[in-house]
Coordinates of N, CA and C and ligand atoms in Angstrom, one line a residue:
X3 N 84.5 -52.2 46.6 CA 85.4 -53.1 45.9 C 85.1 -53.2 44.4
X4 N 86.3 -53.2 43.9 CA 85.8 -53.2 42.0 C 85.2 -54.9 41.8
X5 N 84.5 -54.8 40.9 CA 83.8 -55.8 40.6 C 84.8 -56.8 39.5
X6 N 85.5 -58.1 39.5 CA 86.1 -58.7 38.0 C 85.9 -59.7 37.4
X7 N 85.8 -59.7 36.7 CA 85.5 -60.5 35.6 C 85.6 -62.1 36.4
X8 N 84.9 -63.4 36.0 CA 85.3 -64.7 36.0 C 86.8 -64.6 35.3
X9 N 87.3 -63.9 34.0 CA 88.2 -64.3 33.0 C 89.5 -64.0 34.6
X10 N 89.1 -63.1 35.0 CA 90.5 -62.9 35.9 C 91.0 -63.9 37.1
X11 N 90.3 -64.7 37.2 CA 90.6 -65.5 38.4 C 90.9 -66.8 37.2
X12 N 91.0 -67.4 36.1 CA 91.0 -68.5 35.6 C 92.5 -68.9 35.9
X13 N 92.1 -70.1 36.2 CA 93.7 -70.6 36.6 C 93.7 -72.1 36.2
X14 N 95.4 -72.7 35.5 CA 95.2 -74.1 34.7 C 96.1 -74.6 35.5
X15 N 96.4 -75.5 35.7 CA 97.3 -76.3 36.1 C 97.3 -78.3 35.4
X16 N 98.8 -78.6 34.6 CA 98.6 -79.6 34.5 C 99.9 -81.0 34.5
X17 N 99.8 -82.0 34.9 CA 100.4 -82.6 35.3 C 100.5 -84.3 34.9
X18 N 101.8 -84.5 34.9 CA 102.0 -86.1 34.5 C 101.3 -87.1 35.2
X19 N 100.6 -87.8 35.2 CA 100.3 -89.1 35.8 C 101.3 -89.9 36.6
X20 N 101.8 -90.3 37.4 CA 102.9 -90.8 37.5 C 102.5 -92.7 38.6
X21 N 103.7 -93.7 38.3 CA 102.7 -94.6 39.2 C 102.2 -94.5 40.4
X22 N 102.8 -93.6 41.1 CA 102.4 -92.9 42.9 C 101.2 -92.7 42.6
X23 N 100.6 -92.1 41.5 CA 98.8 -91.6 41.6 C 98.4 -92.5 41.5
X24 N 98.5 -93.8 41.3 CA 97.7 -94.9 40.7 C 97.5 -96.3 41.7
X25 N 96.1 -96.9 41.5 CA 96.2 -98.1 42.3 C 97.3 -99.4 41.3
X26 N 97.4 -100.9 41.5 CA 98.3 -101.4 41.1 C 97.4 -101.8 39.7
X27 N 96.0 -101.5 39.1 CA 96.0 -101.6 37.8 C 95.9 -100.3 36.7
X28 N 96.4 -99.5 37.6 CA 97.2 -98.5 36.5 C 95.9 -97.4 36.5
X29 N 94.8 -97.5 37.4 CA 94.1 -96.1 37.4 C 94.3 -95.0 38.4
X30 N 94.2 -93.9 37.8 CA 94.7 -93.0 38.7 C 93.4 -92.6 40.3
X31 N 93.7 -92.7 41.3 CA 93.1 -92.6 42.2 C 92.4 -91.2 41.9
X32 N 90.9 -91.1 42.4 CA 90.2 -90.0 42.5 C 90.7 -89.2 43.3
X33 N 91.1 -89.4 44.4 CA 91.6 -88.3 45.6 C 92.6 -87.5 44.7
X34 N 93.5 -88.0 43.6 CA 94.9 -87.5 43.1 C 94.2 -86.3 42.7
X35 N 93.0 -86.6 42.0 CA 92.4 -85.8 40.7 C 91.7 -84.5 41.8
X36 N 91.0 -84.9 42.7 CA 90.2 -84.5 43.7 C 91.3 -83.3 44.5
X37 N 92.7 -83.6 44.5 CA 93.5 -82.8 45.2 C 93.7 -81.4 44.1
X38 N 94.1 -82.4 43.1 CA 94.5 -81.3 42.2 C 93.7 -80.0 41.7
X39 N 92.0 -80.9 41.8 CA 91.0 -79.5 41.5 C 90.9 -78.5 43.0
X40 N 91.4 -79.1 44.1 CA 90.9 -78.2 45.6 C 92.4 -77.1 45.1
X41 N 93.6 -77.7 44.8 CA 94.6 -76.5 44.5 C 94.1 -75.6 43.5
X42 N 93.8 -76.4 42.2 CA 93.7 -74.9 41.5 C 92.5 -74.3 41.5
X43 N 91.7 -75.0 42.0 CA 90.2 -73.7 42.7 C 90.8 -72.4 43.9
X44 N 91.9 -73.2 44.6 CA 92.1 -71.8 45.8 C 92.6 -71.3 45.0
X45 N 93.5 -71.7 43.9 CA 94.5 -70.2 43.1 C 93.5 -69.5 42.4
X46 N 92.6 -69.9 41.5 CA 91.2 -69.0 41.1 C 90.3 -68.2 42.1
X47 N 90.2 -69.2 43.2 CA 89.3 -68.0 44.3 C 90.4 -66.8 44.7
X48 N 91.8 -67.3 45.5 CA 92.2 -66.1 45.5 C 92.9 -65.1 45.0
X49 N 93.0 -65.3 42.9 CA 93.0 -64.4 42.0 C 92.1 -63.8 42.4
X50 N 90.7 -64.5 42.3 CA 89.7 -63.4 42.4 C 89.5 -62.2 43.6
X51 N 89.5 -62.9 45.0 CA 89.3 -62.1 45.8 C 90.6 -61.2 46.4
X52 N 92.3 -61.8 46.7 CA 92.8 -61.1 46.8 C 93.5 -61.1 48.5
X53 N 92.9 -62.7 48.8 CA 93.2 -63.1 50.6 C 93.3 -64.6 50.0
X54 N 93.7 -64.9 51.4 CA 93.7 -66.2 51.7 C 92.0 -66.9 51.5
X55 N 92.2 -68.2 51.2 CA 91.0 -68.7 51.2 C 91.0 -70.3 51.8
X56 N 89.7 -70.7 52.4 CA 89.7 -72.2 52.4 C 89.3 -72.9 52.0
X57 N 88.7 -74.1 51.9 CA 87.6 -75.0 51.0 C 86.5 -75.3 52.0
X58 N 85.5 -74.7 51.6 CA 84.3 -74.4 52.8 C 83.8 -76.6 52.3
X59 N 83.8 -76.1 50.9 CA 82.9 -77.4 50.7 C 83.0 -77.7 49.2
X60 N 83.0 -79.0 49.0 CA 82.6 -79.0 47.6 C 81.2 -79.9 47.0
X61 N 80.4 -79.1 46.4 CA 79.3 -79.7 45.8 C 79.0 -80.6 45.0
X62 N 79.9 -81.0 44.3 CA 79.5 -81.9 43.3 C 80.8 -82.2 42.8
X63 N 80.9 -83.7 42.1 CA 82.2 -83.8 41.7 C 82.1 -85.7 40.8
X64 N 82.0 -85.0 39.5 CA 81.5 -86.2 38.8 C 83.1 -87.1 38.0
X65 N 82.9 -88.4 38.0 CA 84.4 -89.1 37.6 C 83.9 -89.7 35.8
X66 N 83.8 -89.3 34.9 CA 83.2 -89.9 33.4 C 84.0 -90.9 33.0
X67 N 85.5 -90.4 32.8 CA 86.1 -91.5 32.5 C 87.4 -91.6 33.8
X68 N 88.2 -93.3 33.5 CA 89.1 -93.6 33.9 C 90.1 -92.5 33.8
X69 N 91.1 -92.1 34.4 CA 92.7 -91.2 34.2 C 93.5 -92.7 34.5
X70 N 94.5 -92.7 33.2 CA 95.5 -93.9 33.1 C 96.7 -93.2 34.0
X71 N 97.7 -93.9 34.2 CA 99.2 -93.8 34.6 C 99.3 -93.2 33.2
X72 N 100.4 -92.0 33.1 CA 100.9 -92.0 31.3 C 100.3 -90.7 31.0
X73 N 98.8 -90.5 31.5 CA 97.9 -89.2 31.1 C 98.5 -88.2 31.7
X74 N 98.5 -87.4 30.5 CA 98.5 -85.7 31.0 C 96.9 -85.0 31.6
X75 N 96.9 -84.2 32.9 CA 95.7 -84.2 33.2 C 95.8 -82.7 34.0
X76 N 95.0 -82.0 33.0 CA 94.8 -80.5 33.1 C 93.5 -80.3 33.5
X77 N 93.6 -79.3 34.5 CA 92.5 -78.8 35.3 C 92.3 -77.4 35.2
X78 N 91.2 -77.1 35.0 CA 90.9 -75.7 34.7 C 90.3 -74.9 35.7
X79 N 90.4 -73.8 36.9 CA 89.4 -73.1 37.2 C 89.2 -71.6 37.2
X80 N 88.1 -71.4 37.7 CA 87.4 -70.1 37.3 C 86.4 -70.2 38.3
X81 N 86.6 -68.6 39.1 CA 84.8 -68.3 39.7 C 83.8 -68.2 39.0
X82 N 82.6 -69.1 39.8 CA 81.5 -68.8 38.5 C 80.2 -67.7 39.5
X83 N 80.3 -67.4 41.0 CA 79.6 -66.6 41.7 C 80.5 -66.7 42.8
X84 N 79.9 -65.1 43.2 CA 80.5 -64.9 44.5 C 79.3 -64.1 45.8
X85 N 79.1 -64.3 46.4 CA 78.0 -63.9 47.7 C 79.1 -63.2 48.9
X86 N 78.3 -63.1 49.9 CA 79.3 -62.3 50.5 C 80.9 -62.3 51.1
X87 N 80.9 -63.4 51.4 CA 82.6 -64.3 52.0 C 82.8 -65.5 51.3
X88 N 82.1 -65.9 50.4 CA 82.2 -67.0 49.9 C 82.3 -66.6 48.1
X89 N 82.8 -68.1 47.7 CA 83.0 -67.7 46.2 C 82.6 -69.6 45.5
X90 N 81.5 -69.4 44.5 CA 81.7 -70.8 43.7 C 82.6 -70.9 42.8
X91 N 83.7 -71.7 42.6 CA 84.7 -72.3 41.9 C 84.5 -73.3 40.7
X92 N 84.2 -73.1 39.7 CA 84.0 -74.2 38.7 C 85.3 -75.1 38.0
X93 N 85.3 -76.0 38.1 CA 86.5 -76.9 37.8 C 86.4 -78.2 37.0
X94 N 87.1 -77.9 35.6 CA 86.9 -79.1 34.9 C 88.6 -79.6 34.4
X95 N 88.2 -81.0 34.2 CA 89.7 -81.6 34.2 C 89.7 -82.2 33.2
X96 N 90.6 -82.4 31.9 CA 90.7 -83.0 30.9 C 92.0 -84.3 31.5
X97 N 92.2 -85.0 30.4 CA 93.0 -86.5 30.5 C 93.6 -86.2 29.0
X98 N 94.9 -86.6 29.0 CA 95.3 -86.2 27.4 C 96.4 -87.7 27.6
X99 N 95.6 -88.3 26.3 CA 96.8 -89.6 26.2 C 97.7 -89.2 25.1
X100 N 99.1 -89.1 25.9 CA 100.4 -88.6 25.2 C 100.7 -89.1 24.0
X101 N 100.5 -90.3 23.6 CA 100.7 -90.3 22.0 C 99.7 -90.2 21.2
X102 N 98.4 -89.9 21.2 CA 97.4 -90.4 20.3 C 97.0 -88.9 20.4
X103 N 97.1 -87.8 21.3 CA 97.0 -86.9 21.8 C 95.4 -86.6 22.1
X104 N 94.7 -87.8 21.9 CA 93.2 -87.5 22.7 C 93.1 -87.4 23.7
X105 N 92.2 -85.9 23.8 CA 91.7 -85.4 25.1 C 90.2 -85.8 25.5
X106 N 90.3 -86.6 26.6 CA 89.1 -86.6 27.3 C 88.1 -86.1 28.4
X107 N 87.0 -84.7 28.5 CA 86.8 -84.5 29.9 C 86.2 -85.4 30.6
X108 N 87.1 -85.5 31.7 CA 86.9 -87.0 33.0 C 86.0 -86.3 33.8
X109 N 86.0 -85.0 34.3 CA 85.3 -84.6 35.4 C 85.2 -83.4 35.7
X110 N 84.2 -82.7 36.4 CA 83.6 -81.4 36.7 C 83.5 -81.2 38.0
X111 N 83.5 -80.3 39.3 CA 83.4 -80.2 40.2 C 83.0 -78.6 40.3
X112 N 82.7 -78.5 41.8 CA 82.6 -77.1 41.7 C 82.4 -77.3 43.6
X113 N 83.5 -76.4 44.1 CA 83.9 -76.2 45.2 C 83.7 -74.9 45.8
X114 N 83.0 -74.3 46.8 CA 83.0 -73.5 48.1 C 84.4 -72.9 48.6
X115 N 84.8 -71.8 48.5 CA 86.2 -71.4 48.9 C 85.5 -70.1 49.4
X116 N 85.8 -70.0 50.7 CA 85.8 -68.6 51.9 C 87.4 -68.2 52.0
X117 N 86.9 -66.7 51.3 CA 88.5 -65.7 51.8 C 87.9 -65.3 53.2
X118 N 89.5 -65.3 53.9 CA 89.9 -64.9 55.1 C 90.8 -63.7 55.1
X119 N 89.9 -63.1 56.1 CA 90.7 -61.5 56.7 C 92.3 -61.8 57.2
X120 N 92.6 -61.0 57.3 CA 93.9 -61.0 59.0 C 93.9 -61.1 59.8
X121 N 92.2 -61.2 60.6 CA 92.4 -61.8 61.6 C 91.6 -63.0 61.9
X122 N 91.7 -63.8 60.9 CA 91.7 -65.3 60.0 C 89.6 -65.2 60.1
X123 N 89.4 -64.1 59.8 CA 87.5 -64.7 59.9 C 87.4 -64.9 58.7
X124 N 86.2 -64.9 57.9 CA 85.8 -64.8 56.8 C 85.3 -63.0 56.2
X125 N 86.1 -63.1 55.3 CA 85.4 -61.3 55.0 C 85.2 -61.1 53.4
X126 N 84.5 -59.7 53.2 CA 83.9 -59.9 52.2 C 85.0 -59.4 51.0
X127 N 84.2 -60.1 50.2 CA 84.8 -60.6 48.4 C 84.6 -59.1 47.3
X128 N 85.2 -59.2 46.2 CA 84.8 -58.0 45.7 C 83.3 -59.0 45.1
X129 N 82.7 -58.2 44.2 CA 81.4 -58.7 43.2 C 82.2 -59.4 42.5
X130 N 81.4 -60.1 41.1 CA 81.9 -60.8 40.3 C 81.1 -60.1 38.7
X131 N 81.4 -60.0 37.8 CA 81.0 -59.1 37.0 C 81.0 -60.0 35.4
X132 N 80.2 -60.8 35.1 CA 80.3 -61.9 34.0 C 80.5 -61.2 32.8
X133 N 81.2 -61.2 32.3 CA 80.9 -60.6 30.7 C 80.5 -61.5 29.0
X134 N 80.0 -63.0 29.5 CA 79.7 -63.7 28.4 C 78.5 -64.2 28.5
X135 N 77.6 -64.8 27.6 CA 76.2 -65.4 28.1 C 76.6 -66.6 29.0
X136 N 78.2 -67.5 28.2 CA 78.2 -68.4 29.5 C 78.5 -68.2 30.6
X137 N 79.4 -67.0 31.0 CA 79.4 -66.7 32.5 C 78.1 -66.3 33.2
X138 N 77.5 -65.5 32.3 CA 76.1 -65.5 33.3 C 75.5 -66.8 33.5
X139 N 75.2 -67.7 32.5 CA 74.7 -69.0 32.9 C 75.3 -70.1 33.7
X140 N 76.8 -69.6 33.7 CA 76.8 -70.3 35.4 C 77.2 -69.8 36.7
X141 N 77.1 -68.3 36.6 CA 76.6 -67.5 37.8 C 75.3 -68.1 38.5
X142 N 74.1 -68.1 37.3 CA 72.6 -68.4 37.7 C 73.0 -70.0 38.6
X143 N 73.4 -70.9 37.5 CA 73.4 -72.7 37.7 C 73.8 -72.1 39.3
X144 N 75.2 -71.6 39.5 CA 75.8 -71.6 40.8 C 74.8 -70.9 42.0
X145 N 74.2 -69.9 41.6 CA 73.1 -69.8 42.7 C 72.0 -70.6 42.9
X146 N 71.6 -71.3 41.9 CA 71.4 -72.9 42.3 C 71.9 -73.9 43.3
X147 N 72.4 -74.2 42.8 CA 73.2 -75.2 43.7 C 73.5 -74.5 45.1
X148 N 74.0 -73.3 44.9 CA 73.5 -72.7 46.8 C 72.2 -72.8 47.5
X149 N 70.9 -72.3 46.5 CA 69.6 -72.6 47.0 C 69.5 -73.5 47.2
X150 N 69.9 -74.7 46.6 CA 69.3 -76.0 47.1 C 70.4 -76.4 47.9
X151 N 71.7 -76.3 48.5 CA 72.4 -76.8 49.5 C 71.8 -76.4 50.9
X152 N 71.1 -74.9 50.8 CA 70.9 -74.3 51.8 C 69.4 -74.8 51.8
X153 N 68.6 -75.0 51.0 CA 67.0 -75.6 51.6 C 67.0 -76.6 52.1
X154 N 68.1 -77.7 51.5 CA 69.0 -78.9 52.3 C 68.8 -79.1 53.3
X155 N 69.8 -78.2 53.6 CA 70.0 -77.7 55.1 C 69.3 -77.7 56.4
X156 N 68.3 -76.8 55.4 CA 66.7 -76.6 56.5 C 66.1 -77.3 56.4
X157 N 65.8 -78.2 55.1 CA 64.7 -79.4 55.1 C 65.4 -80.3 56.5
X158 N 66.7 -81.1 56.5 CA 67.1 -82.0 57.3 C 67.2 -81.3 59.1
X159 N 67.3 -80.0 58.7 CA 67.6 -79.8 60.3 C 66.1 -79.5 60.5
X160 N 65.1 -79.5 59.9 CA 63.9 -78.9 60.8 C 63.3 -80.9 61.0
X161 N 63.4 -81.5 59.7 CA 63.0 -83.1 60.3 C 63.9 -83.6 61.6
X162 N 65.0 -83.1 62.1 CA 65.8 -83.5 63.3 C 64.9 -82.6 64.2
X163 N 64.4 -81.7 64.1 CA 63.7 -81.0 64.8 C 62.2 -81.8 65.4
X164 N 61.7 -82.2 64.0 CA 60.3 -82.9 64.3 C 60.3 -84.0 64.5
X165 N 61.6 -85.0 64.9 CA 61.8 -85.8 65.0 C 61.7 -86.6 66.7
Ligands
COA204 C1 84.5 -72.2 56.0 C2 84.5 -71.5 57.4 C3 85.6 -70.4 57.3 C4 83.2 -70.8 57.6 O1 83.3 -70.2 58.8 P1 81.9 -69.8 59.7 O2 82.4 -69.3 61.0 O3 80.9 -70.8 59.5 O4 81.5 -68.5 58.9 P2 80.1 -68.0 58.4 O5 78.9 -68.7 59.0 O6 80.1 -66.5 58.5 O7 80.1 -68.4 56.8 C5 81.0 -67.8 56.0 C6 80.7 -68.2 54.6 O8 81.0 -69.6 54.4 C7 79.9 -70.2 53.8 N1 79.9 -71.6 54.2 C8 80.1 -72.0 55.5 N2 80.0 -73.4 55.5 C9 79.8 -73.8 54.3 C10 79.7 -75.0 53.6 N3 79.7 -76.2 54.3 N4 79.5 -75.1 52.3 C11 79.5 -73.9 51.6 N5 79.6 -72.7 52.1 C12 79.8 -72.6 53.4 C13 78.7 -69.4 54.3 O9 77.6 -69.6 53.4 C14 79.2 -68.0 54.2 O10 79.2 -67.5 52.9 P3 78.7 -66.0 52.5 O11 79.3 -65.1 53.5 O12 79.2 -65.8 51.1 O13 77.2 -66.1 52.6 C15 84.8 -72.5 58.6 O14 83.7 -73.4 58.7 C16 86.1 -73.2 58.4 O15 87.2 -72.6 58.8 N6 86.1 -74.5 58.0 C17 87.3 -75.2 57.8 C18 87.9 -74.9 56.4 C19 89.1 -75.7 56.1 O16 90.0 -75.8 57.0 N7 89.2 -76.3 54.9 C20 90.2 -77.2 54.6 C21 89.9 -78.6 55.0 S1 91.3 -79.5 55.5

């Protein structure tokens, strides 16, 4: 499989606030924000890979500021690594108040997306091929965050073990 670039899978998506996203003092619910980064992470994962994909998991997912009713709120993603069936998704989301036109980044996530074959398993991904010092530095951060999800893993299931 040819190896591509992070630049090829970046995908934006952005959208009005509207009062449906919002509790009754006018902040926009996290889950709204939280939906919108799981869509445009699958359209980045499967730019990249080229199948269907699902949301295995997502690792982290920070809220900085409030999103008002009113905000324009663009979401950005991009693969930042890919392993064998799986792919890390990096996703950040700005807040733009429509008259003043300040933009704010509210939040960062980075979500787990497995492509699926035809006959719905998990199969493998092309490489991923960084071409800037920041894509390699968050290729590295992203195999991070796998090493420590997965020592996780083993730390808690062997204490269930010795338990
Ligand atoms: C994600 C899923 C396809 C993995 O299937 P599986 O049978 O466990 O397959 P595997 O053990 O071969 O794992 C496949 C890949 O998923 C990754 N994976 C599995 N569970 C994961 C998790 N919780 N977090 C991150 N990655 C995970 C594995 O590391 C592996 O990646 P790799 O091939 O790049 O090393 C399966 O658990 C699933 O279908 N989950 C539901 C997904 C879904 O419906 N999402 C929407 C929620 S409404």
């Amino acid at each position: 499989m040819e190896p591509r670039p992070p630049s090829h899978s970046l995908s934006v998506m952005t959208r009005w606030m509207g009062p449906t996203d919002a509790n009754s003092a006018g902040n926009v619910h996290g889950g709204t924000i939280m939906r919108m980064c799981d869509e445009v992470a699958g359209i980045a994962a499967i730019r990249h890979c080229g199948f269907p994909v699902v949301t295995a998991g997502m690792d982290r997912m920070t809220f900085e500021h409030p999103v008002l009713v009113g905000n324009l709120v663009t979401v950005r993603a991009c693969v930042n690594a890919v392993w064998r069936t799986s792919m890390e998704v990096g996703v950040r989301v700005e807040s733009e108040n429509i008259r003043s036109g300040e933009c704010l980044h509210t939040s960062t996530a980075y979500l787990t997306m497995v492509a699926l074959g035809d006959d719905g398993h998990p199969t493998e991904v092309p490489p991923l091929a960084p071409e800037t010092p920041d894509e390699e530095r968050r290729q590295r951060e992203a195999q991070l965050r796998r090493d420590n999800r997965l020592a996780e893993r083993e730390h808690i299931s062997r204490g269930r073990q010795d338990a």
